[in-house]
Coordinates of C-alpha atoms and ligand atoms in Angstrom, one line a residue:
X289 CA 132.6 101.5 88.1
X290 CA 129.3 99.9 88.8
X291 CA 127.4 100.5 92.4
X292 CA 128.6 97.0 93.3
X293 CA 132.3 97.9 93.0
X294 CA 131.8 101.2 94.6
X295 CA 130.2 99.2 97.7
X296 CA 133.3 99.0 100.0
X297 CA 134.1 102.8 99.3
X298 CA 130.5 103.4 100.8
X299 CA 131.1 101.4 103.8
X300 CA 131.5 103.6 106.4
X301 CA 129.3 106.2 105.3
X302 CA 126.2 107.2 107.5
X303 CA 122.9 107.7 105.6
X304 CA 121.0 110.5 105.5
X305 CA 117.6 109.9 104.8
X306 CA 116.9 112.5 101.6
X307 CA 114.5 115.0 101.4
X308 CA 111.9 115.3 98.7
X309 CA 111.7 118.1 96.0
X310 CA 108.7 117.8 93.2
X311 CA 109.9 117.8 89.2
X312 CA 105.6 118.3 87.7
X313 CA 104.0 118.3 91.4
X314 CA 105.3 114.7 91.7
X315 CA 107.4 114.6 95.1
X316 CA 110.7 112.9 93.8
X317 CA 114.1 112.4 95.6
X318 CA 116.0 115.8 96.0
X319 CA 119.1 114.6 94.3
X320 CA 116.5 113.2 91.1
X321 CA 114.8 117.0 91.6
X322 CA 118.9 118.5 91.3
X323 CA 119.4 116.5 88.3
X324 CA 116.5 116.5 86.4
X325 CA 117.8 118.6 83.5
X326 CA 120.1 115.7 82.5
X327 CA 117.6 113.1 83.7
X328 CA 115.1 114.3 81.1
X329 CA 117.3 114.7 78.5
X330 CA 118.4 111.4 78.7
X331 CA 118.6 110.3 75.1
X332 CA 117.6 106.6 75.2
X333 CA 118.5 104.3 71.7
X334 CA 115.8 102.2 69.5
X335 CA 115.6 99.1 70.7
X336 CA 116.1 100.2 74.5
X337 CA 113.2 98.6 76.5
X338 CA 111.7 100.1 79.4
X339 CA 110.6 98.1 82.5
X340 CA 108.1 101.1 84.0
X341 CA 106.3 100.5 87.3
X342 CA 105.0 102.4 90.5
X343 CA 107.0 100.8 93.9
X344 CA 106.5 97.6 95.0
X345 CA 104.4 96.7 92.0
X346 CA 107.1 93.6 91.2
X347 CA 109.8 95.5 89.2
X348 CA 112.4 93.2 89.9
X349 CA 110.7 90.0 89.2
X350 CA 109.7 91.6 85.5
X351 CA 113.6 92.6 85.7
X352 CA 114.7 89.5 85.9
X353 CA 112.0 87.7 83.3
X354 CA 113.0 90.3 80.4
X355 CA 116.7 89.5 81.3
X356 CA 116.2 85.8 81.2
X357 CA 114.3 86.3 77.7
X358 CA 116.7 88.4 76.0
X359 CA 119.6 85.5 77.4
X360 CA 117.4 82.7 75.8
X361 CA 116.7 81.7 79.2
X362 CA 120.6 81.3 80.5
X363 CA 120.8 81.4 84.1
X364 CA 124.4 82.1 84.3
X365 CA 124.5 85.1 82.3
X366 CA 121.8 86.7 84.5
X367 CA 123.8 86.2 87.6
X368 CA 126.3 88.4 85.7
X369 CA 125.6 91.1 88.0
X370 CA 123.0 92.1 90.8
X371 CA 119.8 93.9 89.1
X372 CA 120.7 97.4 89.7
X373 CA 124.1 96.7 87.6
X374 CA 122.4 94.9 84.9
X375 CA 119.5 97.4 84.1
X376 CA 120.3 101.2 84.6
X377 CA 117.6 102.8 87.6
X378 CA 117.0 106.0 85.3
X379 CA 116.3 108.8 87.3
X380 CA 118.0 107.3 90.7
X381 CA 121.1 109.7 92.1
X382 CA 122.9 108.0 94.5
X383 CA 125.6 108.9 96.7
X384 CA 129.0 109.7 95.0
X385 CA 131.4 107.3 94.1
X386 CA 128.7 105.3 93.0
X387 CA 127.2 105.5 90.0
X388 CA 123.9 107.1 88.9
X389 CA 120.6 105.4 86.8
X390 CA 122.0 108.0 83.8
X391 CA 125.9 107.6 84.0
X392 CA 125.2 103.4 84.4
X393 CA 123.0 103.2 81.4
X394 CA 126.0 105.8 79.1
X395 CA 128.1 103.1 79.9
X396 CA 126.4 100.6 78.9
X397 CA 126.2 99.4 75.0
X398 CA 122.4 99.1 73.9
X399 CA 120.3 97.7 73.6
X400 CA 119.7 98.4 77.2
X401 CA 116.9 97.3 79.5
X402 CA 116.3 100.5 81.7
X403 CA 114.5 100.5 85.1
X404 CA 112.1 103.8 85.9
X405 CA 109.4 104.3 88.5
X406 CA 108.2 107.9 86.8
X407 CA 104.9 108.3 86.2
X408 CA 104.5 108.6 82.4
X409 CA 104.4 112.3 81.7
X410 CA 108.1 112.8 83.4
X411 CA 109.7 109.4 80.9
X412 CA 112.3 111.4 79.2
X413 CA 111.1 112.6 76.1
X414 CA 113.6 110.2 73.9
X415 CA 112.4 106.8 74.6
X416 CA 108.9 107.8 72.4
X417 CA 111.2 109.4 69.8
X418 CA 112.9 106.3 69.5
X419 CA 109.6 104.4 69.7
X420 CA 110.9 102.1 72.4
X421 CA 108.9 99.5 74.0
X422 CA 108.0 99.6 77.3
X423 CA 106.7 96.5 79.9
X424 CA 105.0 98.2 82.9
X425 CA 103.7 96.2 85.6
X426 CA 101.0 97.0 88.0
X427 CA 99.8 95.7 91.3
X428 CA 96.6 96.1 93.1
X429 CA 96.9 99.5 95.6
X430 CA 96.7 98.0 98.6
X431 CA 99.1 95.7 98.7
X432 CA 101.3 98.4 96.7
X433 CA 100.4 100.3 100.0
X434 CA 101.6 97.5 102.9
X435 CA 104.9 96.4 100.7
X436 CA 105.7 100.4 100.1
X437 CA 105.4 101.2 104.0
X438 CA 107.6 98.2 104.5
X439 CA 110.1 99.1 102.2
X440 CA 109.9 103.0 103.3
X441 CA 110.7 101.6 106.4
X442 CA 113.8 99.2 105.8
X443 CA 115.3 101.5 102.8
X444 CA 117.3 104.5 104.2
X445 CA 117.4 106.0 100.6
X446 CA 113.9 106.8 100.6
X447 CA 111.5 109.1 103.6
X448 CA 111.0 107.5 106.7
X449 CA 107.1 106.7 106.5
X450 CA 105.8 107.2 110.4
X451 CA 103.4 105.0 111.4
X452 CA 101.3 103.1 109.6
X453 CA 98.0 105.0 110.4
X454 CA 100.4 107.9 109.3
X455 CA 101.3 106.1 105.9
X456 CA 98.0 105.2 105.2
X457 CA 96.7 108.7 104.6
X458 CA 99.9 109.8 103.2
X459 CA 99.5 107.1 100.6
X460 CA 96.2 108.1 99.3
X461 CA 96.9 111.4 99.2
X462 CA 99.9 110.7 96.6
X463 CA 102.2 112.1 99.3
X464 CA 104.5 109.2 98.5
X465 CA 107.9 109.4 96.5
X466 CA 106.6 109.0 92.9
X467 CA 103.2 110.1 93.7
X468 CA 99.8 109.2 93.4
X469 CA 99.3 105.3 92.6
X470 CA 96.2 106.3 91.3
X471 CA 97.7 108.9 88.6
X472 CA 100.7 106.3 88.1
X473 CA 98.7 103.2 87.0
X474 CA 96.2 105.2 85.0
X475 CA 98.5 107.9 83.2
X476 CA 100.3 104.4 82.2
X477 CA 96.7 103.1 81.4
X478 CA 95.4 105.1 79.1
X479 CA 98.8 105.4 77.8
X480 CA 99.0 101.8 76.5
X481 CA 96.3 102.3 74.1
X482 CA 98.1 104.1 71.8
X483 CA 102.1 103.7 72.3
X484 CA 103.9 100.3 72.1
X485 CA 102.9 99.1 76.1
X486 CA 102.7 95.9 77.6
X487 CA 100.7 96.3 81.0
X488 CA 101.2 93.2 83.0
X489 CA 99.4 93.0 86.2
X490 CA 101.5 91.7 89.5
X491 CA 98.0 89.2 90.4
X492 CA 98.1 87.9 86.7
X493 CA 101.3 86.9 86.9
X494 CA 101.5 85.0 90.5
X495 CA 98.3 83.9 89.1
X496 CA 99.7 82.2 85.8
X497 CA 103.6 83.1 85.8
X498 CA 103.6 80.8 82.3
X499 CA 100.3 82.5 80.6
X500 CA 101.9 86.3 81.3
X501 CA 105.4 86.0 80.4
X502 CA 103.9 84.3 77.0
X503 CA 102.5 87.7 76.6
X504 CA 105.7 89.0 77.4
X505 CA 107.9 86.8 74.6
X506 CA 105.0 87.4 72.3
X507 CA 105.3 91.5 72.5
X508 CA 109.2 91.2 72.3
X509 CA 109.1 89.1 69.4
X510 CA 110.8 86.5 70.7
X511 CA 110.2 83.0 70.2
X512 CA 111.4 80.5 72.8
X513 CA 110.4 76.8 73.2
X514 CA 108.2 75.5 76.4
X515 CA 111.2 73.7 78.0
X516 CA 112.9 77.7 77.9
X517 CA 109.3 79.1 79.2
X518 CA 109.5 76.4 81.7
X519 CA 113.5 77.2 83.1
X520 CA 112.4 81.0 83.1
X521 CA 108.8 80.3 85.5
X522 CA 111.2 78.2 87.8
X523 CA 114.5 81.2 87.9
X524 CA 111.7 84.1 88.5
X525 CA 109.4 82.2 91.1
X526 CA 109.6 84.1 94.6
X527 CA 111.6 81.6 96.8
X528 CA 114.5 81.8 93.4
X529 CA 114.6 85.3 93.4
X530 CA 115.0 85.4 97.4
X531 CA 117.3 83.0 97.6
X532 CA 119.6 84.5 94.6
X533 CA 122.0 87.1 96.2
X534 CA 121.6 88.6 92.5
X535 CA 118.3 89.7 93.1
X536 CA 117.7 90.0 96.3
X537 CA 119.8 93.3 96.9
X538 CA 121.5 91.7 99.5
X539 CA 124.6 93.3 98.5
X540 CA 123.5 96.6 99.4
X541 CA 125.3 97.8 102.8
X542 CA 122.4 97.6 105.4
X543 CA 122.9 101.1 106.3
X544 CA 121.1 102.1 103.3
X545 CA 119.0 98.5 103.3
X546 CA 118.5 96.9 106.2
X547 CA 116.8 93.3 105.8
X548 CA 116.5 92.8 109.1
X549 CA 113.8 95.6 109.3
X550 CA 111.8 94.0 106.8
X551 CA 113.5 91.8 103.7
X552 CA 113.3 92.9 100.1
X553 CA 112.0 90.0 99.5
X554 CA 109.2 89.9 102.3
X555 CA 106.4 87.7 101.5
X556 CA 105.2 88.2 97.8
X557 CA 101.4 87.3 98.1
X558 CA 98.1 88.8 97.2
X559 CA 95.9 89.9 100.1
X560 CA 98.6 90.7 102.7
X561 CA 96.6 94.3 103.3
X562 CA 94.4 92.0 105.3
X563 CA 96.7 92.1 107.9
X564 CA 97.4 95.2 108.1
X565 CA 94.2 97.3 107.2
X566 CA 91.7 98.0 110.0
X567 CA 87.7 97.9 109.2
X568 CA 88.0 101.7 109.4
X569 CA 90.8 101.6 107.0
X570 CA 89.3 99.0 104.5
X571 CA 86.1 101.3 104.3
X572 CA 87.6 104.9 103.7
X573 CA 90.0 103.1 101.3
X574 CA 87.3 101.6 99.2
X575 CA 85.4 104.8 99.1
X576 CA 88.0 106.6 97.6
X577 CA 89.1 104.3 95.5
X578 CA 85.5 104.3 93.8
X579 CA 86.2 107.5 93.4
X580 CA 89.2 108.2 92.2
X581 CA 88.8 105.2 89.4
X582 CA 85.3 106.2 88.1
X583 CA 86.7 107.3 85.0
X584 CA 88.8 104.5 84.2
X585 CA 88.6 100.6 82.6
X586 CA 91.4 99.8 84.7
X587 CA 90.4 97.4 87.1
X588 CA 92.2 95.7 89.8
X589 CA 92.0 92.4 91.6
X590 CA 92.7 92.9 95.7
X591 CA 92.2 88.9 96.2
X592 CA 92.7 86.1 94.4
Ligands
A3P367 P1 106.2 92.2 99.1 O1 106.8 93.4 99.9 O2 104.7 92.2 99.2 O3 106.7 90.9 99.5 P2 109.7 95.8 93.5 O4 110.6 94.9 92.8 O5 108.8 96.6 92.5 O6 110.3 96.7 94.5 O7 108.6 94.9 94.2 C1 108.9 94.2 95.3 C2 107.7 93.3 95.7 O8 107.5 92.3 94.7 C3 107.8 92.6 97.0 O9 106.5 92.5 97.5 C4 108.4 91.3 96.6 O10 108.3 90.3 97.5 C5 107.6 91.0 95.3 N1 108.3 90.1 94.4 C6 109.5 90.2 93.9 N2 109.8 89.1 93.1 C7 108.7 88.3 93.2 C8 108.4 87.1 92.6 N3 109.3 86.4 91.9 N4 107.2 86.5 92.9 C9 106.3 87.2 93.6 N5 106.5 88.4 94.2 C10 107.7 89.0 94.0

């Protein structure tokens, strides 16, 4: 059964916020922690292709491009079934009778395209021994930081984040579910060099949705005309995606995510840290940022 036909069986639960256990010193969900064994041995097929991304960096929006391409840009057959039924969540446990990321993606036939948020050194082991491609998308940290607090805040699957001053300083210091961003977009990084990794960036993409999913067709192989390219820009733009109950997880009970707290969908711009980050804030994150990227090419736009 998928999650969305175990939905009315879930319907009068009460959730429990979970607490975190570490798999590697990265704070993960307890139930992932409980099930890592099988998580890591999750034995992925050649031609699987993984969508990898830190939260909030627009996972669902690269979701639902890679779906489009791989249905030649059919609409209907992407609203099939919400995201979370359409591309196995890896390492997410949920509650029983519904379904987990691994017992989804056994069901499913591959080629599969498989959601993860783990930082590179935790993928499981298979999907390089397969040599599978992977698309991860990256977004600049501090509007990583403001959506994550949001969705921390409206998603009663994940910690309750505390204030924002409170967030602020856990975020920096990695004490986030899936960790550092900092480790996250640079393990992935330096990664791309060498393994078969397309890293999109979230500001490229709202920048010039036609130039980066080119990129996208080009490292899938696939070769779709402009009038295709065209129907996939206008399905994936923002107000679509929000207004699609396929992909805007409004079919997920509000006791585990409540829109009403903040949308999933809440405003999908560049620069929204502005309105949220103090002088003070803006300062010490810039200092530490400096810092923590000095070693890197990776380079980020906070502003378009
Ligand atoms: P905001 O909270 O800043 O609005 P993820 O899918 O990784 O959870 O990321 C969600 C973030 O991506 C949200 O950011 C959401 O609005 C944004 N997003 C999703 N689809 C988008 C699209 N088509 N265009 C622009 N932003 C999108």
């Amino acid at each position: 059964m998928t999650f969305q036909e175990n939905l009315p069986y879930l319907k009068n639960e009460r959730m429990r916020r979970p607490g975190m256990g570490r798999v590697g010193g990265i704070p993960l969900d307890e139930n992932t922690c409980n099930t890592w064994a099988q998580i890591c041995n999750f034995q992925a097929s050649p031609g699987d292709l993984l969508v990898a991304t830190y939260p909030k960096a627009g996972t669902t929006w690269m979701q639902e491009i890679v779906d489009m391409i791989q249905h030649n840009g059919d609409v209907q057959m992407c609203r099939r079934a919400p995201t979370y039924d359409r591309h196995p969540f890896i390492e997410i446990v949920a509650p029983k009778p519904v379904l987990s990321g691994l017992e989804l993606a056994e069901l499913m036939p591959p080629p599969r395209i498989i959601k993860t948020h783990l930082p590179i050194q935790l993928v499981p082991p298979s999907f390089w021994e397969h040599s599978c491609k992977v698309i991860y998308m990256a977004r600049n940290p501090k509007d990583s930081m403001v959506s994550y607090f949001h969705f921390q805040r409206m998603n009663h699957g994940l910690p309750d984040p505390g204030t924002w001053a409170e967030y602020f300083n856990a975020f920096l210091a990695g004490d986030v579910p899936w960790g550092s961003w900092y480790d996250h977009t640079k393990g992935w990084w330096e990664a791309s060099s060498r393994l078969q990794i397309l890293y999109i960036f979230y500001e490229d993409l709202r920048e010039d949705p036609s130039r980066e999913i080119r990129k996208v067709l080009q490292f899938l192989k696939k070769d779709l005309g402009d009038d295709v390219l065209e129907k996939i820009v206008h399905h994936t733009s923002f107000q679509e995606m929000k207004d699609n109950p396929m992909t805007n997880y409004s079919s997920i009970p509000s006791f585990i995510l409540d829109h009403s707290i903040s949308p999933f969908f809440r405003k999908g711009t560049i620069g929204d840290w502005k309105n949220h980050f103090t002088v003070a804030q803006n300062e010490r994150f810039d200092e530490d940022y400096k810092m923590k990227m000095s070693g890197t090419s990776l380079r980020f736009r906070m502003e378009l």
